[in-house]
Structures are given as C-alpha cells and as structure tokens.
PDB file of N, CA, C and O in Angstrom:
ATOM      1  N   UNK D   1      99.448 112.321 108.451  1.00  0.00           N
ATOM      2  CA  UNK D   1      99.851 111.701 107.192  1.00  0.00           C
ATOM      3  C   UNK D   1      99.680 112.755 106.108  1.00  0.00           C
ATOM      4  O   UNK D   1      98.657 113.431 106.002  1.00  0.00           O
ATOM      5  N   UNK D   2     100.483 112.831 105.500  1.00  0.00           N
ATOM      6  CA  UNK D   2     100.655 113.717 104.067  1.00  0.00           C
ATOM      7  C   UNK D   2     100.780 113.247 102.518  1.00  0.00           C
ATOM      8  O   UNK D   2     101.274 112.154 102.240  1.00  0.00           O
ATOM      9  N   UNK D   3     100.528 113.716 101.999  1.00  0.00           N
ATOM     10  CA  UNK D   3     101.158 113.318 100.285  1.00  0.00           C
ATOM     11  C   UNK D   3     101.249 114.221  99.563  1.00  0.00           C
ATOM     12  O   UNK D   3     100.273 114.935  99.333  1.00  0.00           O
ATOM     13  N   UNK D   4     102.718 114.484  98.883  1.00  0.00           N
ATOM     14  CA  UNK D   4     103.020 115.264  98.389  1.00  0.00           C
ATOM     15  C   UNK D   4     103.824 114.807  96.680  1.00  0.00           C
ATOM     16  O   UNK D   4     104.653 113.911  96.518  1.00  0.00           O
ATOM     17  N   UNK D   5     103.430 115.455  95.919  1.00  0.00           N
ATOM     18  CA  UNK D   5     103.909 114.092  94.603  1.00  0.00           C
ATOM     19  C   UNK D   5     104.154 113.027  94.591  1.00  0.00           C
ATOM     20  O   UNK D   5     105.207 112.453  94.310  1.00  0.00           O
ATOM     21  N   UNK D   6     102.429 112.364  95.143  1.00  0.00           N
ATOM     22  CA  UNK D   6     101.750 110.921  94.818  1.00  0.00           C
ATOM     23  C   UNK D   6     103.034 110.263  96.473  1.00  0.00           C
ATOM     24  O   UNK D   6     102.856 109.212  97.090  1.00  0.00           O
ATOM     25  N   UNK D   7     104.127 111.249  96.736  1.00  0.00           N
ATOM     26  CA  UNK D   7     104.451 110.243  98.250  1.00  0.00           C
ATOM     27  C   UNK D   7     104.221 110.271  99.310  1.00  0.00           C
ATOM     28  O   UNK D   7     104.757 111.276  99.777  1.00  0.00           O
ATOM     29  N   UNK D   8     103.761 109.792  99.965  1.00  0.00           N
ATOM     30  CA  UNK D   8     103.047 109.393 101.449  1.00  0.00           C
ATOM     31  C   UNK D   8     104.317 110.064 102.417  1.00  0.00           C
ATOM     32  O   UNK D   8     105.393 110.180 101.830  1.00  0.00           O
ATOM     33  N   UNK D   9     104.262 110.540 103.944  1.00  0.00           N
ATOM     34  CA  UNK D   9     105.074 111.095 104.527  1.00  0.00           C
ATOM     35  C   UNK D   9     104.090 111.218 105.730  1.00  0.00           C
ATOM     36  O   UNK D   9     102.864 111.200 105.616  1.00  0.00           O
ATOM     37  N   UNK D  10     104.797 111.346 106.923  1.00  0.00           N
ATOM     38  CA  UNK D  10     104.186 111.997 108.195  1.00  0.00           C
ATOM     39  C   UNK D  10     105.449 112.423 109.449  1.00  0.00           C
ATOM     40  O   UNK D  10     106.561 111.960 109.702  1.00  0.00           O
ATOM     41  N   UNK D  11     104.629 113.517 110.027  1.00  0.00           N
ATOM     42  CA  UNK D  11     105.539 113.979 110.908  1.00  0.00           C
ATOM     43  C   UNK D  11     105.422 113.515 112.466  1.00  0.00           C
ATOM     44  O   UNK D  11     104.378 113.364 113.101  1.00  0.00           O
ATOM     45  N   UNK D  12     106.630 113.346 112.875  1.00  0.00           N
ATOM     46  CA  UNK D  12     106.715 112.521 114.592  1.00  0.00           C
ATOM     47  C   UNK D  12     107.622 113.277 115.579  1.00  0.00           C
ATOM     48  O   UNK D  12     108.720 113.683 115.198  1.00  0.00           O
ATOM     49  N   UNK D  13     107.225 113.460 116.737  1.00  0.00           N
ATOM     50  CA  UNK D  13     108.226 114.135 117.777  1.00  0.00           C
ATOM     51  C   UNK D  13     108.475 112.713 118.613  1.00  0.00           C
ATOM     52  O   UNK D  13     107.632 112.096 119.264  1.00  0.00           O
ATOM     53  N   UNK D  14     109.744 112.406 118.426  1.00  0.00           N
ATOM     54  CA  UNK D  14     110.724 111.396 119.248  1.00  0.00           C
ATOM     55  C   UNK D  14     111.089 111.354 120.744  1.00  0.00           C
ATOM     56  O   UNK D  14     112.237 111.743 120.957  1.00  0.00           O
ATOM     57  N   UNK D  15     110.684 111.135 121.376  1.00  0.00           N
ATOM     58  CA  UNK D  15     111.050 110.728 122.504  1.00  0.00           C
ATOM     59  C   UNK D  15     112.088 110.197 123.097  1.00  0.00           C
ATOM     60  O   UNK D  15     112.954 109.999 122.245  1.00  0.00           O
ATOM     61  N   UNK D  16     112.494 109.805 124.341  1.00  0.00           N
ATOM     62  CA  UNK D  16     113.809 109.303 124.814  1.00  0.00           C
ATOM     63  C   UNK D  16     113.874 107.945 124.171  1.00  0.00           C
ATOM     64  O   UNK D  16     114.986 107.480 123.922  1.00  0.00           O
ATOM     65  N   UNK D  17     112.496 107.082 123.800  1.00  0.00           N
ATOM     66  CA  UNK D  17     113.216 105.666 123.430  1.00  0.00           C
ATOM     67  C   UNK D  17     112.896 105.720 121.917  1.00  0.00           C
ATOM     68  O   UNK D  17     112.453 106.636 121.225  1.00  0.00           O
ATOM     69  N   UNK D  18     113.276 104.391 121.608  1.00  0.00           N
ATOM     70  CA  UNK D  18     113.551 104.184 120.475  1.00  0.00           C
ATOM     71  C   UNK D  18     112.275 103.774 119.385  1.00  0.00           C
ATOM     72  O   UNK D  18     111.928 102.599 119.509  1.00  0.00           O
ATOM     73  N   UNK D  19     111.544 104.534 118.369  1.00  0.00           N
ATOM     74  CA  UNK D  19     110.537 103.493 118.333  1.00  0.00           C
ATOM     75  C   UNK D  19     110.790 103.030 116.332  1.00  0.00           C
ATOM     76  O   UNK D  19     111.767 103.246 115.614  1.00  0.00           O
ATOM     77  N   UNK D  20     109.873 102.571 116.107  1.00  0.00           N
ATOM     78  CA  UNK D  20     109.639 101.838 114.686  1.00  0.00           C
ATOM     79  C   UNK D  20     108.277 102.812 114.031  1.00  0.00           C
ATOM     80  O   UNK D  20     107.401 103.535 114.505  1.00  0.00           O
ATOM     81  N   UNK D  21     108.544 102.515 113.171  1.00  0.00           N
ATOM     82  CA  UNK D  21     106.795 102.819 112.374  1.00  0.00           C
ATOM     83  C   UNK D  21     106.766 101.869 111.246  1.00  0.00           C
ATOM     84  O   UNK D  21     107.846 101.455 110.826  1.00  0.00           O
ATOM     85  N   UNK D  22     105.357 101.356 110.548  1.00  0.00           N
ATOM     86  CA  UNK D  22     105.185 100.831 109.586  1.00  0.00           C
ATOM     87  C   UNK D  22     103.534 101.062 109.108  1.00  0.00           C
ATOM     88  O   UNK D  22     102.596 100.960 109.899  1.00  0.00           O
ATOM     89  N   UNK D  23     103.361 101.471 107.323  1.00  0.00           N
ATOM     90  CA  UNK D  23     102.783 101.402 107.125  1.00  0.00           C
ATOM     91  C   UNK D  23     102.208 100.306 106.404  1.00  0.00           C
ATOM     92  O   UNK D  23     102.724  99.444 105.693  1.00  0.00           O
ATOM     93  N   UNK D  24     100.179 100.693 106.986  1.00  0.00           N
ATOM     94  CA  UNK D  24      99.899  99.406 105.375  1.00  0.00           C
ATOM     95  C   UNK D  24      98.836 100.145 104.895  1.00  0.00           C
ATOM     96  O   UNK D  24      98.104 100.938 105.487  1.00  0.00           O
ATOM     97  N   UNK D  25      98.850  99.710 103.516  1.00  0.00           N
ATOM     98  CA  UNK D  25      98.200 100.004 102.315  1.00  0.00           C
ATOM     99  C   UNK D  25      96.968  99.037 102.269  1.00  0.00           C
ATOM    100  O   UNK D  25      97.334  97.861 102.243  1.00  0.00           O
ATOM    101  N   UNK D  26      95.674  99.198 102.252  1.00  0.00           N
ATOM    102  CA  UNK D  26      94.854  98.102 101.998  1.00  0.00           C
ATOM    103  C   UNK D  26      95.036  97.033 102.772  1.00  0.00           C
ATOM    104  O   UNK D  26      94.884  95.852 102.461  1.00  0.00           O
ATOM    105  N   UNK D  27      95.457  97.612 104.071  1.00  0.00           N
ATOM    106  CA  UNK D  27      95.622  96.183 105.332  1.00  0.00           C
ATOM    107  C   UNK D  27      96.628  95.040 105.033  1.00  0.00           C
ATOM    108  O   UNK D  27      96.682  93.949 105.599  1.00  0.00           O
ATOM    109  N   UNK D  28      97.417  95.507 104.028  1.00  0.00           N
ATOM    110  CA  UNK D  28      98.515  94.782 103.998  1.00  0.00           C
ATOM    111  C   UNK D  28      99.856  95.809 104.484  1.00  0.00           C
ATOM    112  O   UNK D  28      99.719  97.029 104.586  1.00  0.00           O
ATOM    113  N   UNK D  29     101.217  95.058 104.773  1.00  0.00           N
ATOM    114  CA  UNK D  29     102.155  96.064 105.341  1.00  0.00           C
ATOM    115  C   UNK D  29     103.053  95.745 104.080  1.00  0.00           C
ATOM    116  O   UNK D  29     103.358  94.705 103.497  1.00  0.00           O
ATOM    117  N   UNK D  30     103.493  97.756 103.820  1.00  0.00           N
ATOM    118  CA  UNK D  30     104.197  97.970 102.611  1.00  0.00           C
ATOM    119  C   UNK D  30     105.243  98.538 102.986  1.00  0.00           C
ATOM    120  O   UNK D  30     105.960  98.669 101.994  1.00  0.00           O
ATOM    121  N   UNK D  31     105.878  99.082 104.171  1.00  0.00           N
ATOM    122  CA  UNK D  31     107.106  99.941 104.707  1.00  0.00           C
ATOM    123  C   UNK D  31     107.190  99.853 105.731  1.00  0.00           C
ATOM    124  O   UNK D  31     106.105  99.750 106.303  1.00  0.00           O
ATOM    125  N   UNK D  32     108.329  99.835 106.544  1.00  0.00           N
ATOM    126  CA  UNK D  32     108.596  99.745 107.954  1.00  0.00           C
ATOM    127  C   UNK D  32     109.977 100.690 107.877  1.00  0.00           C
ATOM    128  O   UNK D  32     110.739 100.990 106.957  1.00  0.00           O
ATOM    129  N   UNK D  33     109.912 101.036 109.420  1.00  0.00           N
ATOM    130  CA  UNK D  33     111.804 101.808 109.280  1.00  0.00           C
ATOM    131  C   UNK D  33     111.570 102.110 110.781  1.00  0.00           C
ATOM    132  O   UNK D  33     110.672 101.615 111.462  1.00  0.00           O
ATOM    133  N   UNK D  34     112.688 103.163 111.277  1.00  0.00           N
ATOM    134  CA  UNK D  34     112.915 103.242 112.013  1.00  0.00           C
ATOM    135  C   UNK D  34     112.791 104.661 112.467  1.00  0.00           C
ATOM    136  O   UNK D  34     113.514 105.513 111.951  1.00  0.00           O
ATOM    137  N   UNK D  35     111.678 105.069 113.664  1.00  0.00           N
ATOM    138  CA  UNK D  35     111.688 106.772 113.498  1.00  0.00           C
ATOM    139  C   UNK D  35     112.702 107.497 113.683  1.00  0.00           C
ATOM    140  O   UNK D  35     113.774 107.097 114.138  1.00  0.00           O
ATOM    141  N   UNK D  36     112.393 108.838 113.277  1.00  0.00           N
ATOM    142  CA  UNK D  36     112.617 110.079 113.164  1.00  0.00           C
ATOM    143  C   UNK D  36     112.732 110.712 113.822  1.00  0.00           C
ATOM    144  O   UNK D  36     113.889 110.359 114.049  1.00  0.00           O
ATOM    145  N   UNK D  37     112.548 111.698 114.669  1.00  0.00           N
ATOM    146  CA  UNK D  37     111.715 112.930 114.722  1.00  0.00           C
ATOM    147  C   UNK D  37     111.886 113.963 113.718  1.00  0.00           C
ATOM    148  O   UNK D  37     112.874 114.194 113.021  1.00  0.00           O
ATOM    149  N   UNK D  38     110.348 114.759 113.776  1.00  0.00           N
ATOM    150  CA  UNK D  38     110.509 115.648 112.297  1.00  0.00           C
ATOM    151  C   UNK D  38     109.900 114.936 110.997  1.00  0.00           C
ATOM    152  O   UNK D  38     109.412 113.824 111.200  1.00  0.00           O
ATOM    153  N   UNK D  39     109.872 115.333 109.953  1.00  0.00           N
ATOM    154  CA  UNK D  39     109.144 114.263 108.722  1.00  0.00           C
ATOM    155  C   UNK D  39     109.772 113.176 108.935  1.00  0.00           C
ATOM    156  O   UNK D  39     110.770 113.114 109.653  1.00  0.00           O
ATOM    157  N   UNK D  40     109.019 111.747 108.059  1.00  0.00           N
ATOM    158  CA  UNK D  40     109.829 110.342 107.601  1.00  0.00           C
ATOM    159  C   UNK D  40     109.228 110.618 107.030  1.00  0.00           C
ATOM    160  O   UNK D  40     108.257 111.257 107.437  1.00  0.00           O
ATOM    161  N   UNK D  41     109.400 110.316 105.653  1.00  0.00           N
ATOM    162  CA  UNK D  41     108.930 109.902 104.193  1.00  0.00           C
ATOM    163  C   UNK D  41     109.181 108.108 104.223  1.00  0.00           C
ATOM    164  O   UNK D  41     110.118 107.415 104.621  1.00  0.00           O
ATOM    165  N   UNK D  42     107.933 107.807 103.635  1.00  0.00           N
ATOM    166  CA  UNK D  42     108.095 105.991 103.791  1.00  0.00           C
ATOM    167  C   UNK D  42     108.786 105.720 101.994  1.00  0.00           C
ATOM    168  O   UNK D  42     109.405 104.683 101.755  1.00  0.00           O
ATOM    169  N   UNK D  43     108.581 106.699 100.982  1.00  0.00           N
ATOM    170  CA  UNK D  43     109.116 106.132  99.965  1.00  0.00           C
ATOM    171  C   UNK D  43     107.707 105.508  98.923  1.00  0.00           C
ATOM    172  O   UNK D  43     107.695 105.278  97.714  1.00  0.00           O
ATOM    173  N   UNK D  44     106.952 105.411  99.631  1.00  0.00           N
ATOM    174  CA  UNK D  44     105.931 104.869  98.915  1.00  0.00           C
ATOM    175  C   UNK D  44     104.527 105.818  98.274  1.00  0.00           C
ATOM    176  O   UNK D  44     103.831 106.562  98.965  1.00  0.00           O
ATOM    177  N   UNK D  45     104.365 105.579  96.909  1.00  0.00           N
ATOM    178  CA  UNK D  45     103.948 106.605  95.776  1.00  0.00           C
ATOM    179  C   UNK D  45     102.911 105.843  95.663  1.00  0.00           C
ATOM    180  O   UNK D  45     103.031 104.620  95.584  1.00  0.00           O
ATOM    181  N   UNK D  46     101.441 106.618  95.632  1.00  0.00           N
ATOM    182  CA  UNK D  46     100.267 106.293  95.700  1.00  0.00           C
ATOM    183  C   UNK D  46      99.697 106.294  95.068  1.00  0.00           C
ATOM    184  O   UNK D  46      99.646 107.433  94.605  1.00  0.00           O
ATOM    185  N   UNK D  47      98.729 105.331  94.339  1.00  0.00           N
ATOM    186  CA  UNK D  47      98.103 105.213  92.587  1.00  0.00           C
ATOM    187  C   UNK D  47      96.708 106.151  93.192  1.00  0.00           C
ATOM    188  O   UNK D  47      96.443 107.105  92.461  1.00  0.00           O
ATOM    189  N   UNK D  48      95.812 105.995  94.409  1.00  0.00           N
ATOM    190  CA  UNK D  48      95.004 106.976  94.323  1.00  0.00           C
ATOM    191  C   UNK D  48      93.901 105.871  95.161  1.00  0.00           C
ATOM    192  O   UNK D  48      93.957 104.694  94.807  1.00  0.00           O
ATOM    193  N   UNK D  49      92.964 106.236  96.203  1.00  0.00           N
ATOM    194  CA  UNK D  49      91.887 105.623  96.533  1.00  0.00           C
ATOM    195  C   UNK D  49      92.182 104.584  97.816  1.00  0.00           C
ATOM    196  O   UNK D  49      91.336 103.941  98.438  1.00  0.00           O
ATOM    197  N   UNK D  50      93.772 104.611  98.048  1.00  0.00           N
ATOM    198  CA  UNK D  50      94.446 103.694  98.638  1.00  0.00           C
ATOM    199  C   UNK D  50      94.074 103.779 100.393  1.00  0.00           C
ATOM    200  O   UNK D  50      94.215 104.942 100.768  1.00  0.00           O
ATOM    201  N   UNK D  51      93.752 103.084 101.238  1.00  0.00           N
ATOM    202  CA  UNK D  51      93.652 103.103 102.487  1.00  0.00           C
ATOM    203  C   UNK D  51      94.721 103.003 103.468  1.00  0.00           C
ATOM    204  O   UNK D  51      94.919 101.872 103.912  1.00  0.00           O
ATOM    205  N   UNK D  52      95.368 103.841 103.850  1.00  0.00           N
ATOM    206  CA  UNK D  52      96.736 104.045 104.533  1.00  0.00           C
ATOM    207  C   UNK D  52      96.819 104.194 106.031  1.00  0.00           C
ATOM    208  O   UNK D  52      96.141 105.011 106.653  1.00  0.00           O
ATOM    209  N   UNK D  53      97.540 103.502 106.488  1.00  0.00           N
ATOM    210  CA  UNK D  53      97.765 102.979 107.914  1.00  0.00           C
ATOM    211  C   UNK D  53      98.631 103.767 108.321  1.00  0.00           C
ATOM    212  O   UNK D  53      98.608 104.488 107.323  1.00  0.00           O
ATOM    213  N   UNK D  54      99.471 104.289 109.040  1.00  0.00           N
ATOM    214  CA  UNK D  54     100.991 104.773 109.630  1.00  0.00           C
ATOM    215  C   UNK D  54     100.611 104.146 111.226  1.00  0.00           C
ATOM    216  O   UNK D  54      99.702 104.787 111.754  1.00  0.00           O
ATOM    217  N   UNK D  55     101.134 103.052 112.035  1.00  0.00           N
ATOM    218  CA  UNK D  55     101.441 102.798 113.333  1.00  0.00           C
ATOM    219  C   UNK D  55     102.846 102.954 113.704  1.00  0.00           C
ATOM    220  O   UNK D  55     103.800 102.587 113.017  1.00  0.00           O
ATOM    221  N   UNK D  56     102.905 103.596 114.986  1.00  0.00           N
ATOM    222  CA  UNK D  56     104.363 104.194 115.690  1.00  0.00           C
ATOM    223  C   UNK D  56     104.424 103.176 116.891  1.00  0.00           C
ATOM    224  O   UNK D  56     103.484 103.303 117.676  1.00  0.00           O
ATOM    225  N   UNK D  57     105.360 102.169 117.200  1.00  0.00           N
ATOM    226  CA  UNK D  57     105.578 101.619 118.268  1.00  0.00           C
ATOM    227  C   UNK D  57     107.176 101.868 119.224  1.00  0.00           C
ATOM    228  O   UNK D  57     108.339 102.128 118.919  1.00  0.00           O
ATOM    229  N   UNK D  58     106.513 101.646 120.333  1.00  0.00           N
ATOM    230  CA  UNK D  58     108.017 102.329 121.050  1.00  0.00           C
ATOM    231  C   UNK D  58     108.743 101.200 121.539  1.00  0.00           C
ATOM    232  O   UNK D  58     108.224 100.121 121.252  1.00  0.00           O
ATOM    233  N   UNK D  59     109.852 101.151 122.232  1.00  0.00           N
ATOM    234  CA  UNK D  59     110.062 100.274 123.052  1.00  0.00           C
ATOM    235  C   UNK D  59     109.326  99.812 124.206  1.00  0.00           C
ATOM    236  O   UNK D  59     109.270  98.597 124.396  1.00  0.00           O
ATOM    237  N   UNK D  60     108.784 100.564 124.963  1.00  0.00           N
ATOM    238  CA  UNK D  60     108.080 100.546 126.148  1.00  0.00           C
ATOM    239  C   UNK D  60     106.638  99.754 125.764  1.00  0.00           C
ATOM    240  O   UNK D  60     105.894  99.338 126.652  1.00  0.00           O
ATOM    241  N   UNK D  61     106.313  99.586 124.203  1.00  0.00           N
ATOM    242  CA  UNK D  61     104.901  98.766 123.921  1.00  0.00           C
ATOM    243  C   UNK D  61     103.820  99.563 124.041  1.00  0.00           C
ATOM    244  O   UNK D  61     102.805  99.089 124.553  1.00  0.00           O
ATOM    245  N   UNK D  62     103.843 101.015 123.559  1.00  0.00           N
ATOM    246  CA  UNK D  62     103.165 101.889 123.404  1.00  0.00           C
ATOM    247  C   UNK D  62     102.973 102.011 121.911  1.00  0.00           C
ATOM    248  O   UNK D  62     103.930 102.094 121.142  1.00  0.00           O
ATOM    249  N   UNK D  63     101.250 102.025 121.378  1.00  0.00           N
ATOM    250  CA  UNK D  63     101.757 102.242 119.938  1.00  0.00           C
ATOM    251  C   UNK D  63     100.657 103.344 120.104  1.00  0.00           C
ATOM    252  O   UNK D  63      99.922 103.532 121.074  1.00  0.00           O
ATOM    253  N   UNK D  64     100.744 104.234 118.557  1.00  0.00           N
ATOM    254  CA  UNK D  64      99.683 104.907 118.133  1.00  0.00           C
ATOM    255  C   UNK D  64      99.472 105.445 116.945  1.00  0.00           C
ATOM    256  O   UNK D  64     100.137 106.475 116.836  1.00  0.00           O
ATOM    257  N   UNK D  65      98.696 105.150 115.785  1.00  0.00           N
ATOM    258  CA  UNK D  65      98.193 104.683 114.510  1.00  0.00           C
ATOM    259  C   UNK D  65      97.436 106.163 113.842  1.00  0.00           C
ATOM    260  O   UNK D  65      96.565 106.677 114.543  1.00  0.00           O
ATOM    261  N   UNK D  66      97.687 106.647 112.856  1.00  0.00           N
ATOM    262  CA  UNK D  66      97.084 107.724 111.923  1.00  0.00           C
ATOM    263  C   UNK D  66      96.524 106.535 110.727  1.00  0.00           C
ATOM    264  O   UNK D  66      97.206 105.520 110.589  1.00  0.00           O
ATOM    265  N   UNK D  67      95.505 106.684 110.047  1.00  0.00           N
ATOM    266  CA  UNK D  67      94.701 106.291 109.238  1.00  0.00           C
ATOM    267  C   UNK D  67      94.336 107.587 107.987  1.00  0.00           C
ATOM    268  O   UNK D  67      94.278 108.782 108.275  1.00  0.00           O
ATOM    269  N   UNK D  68      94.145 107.088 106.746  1.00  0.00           N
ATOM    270  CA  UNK D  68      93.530 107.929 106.245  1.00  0.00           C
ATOM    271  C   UNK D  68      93.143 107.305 104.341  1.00  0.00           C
ATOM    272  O   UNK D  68      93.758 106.274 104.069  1.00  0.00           O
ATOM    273  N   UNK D  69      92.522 107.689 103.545  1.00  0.00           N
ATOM    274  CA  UNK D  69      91.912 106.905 101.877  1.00  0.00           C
ATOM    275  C   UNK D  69      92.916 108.199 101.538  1.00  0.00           C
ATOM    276  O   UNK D  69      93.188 109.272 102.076  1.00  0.00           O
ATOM    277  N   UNK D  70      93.238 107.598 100.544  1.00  0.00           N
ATOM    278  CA  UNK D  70      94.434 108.466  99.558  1.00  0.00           C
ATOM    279  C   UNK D  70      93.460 109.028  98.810  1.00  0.00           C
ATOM    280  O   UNK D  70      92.422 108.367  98.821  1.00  0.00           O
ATOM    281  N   UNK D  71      93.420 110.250  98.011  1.00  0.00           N
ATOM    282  CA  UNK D  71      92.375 110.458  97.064  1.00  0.00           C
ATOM    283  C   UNK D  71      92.702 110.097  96.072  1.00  0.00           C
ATOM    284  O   UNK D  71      93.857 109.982  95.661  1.00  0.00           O
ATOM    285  N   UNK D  72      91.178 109.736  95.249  1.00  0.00           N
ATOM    286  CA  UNK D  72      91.399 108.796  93.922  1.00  0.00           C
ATOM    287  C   UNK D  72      91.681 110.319  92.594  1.00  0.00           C
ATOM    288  O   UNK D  72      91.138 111.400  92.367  1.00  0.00           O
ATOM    289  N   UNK D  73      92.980 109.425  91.963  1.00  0.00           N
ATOM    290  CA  UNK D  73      93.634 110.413  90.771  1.00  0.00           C
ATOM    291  C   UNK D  73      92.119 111.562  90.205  1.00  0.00           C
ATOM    292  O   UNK D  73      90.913 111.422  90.413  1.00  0.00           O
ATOM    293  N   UNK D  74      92.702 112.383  89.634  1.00  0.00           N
ATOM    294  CA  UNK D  74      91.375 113.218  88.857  1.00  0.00           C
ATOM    295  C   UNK D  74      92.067 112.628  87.565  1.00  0.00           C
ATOM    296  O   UNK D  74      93.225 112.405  87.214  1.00  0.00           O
ATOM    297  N   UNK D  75      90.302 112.425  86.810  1.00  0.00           N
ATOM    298  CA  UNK D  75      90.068 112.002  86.005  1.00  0.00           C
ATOM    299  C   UNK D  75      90.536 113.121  84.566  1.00  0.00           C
ATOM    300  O   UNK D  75      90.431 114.346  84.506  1.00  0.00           O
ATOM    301  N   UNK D  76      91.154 111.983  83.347  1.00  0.00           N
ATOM    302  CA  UNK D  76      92.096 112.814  82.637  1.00  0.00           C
ATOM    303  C   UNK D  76      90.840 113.708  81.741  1.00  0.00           C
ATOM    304  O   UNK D  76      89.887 113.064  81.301  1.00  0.00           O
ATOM    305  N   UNK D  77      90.905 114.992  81.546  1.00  0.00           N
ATOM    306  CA  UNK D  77      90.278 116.089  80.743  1.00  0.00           C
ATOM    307  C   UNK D  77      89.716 115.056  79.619  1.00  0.00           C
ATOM    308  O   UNK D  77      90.181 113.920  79.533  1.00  0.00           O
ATOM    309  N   UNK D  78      88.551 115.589  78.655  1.00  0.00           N
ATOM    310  CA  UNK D  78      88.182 114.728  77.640  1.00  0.00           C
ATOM    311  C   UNK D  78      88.840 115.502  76.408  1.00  0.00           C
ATOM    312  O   UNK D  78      88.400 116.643  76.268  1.00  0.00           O
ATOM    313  N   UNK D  79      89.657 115.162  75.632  1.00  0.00           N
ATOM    314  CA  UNK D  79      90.402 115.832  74.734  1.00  0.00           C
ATOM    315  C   UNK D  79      89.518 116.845  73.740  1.00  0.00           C
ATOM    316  O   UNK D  79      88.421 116.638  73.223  1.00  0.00           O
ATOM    317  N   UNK D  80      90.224 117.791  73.674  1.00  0.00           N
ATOM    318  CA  UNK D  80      89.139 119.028  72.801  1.00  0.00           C
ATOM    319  C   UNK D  80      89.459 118.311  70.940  1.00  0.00           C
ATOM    320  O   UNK D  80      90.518 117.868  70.495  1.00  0.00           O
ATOM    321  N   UNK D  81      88.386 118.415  70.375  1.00  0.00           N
ATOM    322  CA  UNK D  81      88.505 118.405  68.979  1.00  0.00           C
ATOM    323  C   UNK D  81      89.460 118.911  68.403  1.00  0.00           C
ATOM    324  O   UNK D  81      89.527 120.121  68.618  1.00  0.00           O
ATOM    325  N   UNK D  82      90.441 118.416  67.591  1.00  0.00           N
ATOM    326  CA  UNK D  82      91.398 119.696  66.869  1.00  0.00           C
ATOM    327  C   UNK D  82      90.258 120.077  65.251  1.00  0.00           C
ATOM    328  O   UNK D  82      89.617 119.514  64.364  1.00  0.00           O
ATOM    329  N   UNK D  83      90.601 121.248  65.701  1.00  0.00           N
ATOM    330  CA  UNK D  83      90.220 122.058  64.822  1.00  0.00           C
ATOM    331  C   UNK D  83      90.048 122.486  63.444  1.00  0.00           C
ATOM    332  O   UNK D  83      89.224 123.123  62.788  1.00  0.00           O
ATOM    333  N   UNK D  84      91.721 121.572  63.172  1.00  0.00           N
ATOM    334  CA  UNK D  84      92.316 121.413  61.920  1.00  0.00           C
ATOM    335  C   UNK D  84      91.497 119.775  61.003  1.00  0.00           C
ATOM    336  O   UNK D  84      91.813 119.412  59.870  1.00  0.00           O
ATOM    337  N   UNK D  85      90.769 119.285  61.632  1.00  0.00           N
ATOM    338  CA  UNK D  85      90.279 118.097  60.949  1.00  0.00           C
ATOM    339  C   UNK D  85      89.028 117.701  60.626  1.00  0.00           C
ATOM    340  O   UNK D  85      88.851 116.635  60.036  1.00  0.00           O
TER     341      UNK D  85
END
C-alpha cells in the first residue's frame, strides 16, 4: 500500500484468473474495482491517521489482505510574528 498526494494506491501481479480488490477505511468498505496488474489507484484521498485495509480476492476463493494507519497530517507551523506590527 502506498500514498502519494494524500492517494492511497497499491501494486498487484495478476494471474490467469480474474480477481477484485476492495478497500476499508476504519473497518468500513470505501472502494472496490476490479484488478490490475501493476499499480491500481483506489481514488481515495486520505485526511491522515486513517486505518487502511486493501483485500485481493480471486475467483478460485483465494484472498490476501495488506493493512496499514495512514500517517496523521503534520501539524500546521505556528505563524512567525510580523515584524511590521
């Protein structure tokens, strides 16, 4: 699993059958599609701290699941004094 400007993504080598993936966010399910091989990007942009699922199921009823906590945003700088006031 990856994230690359706040979007979630992971890479899959495809096999002869056909399979699905879907992720969930906080144990709920937020994307589903249909694999790849090579990246899928799910589309889904991450506020930060988030607990992320990716499960791959095949036809044959084989699945297998990447997990991972999104990191929480960095906290915004504390603004410098202007100078002028």
């Amino acid at each position: 699993i990856a994230i690359s400007n706040q979007e979630v993504s992971f890479s899959a080598t495809l096999g002869s059958m056909a399979a699905t993936w879907e992720m969930t966010v906080n144990g709920s399910v937020v994307k589903s599609g249909s694999l790849s091989s090579g990246v899928n990007s799910t589309g889904y942009k991450i506020k930060g701290g988030e607990s992320i699922k990716i499960t791959i199921s095949d036809d044959a009823g084989y699945s297998a699941s990447a997990e991972m906590t999104a990191p929480s945003p960095s906290p915004s700088p504390d603004p410098k004094p202007d100078p002028e006031s």
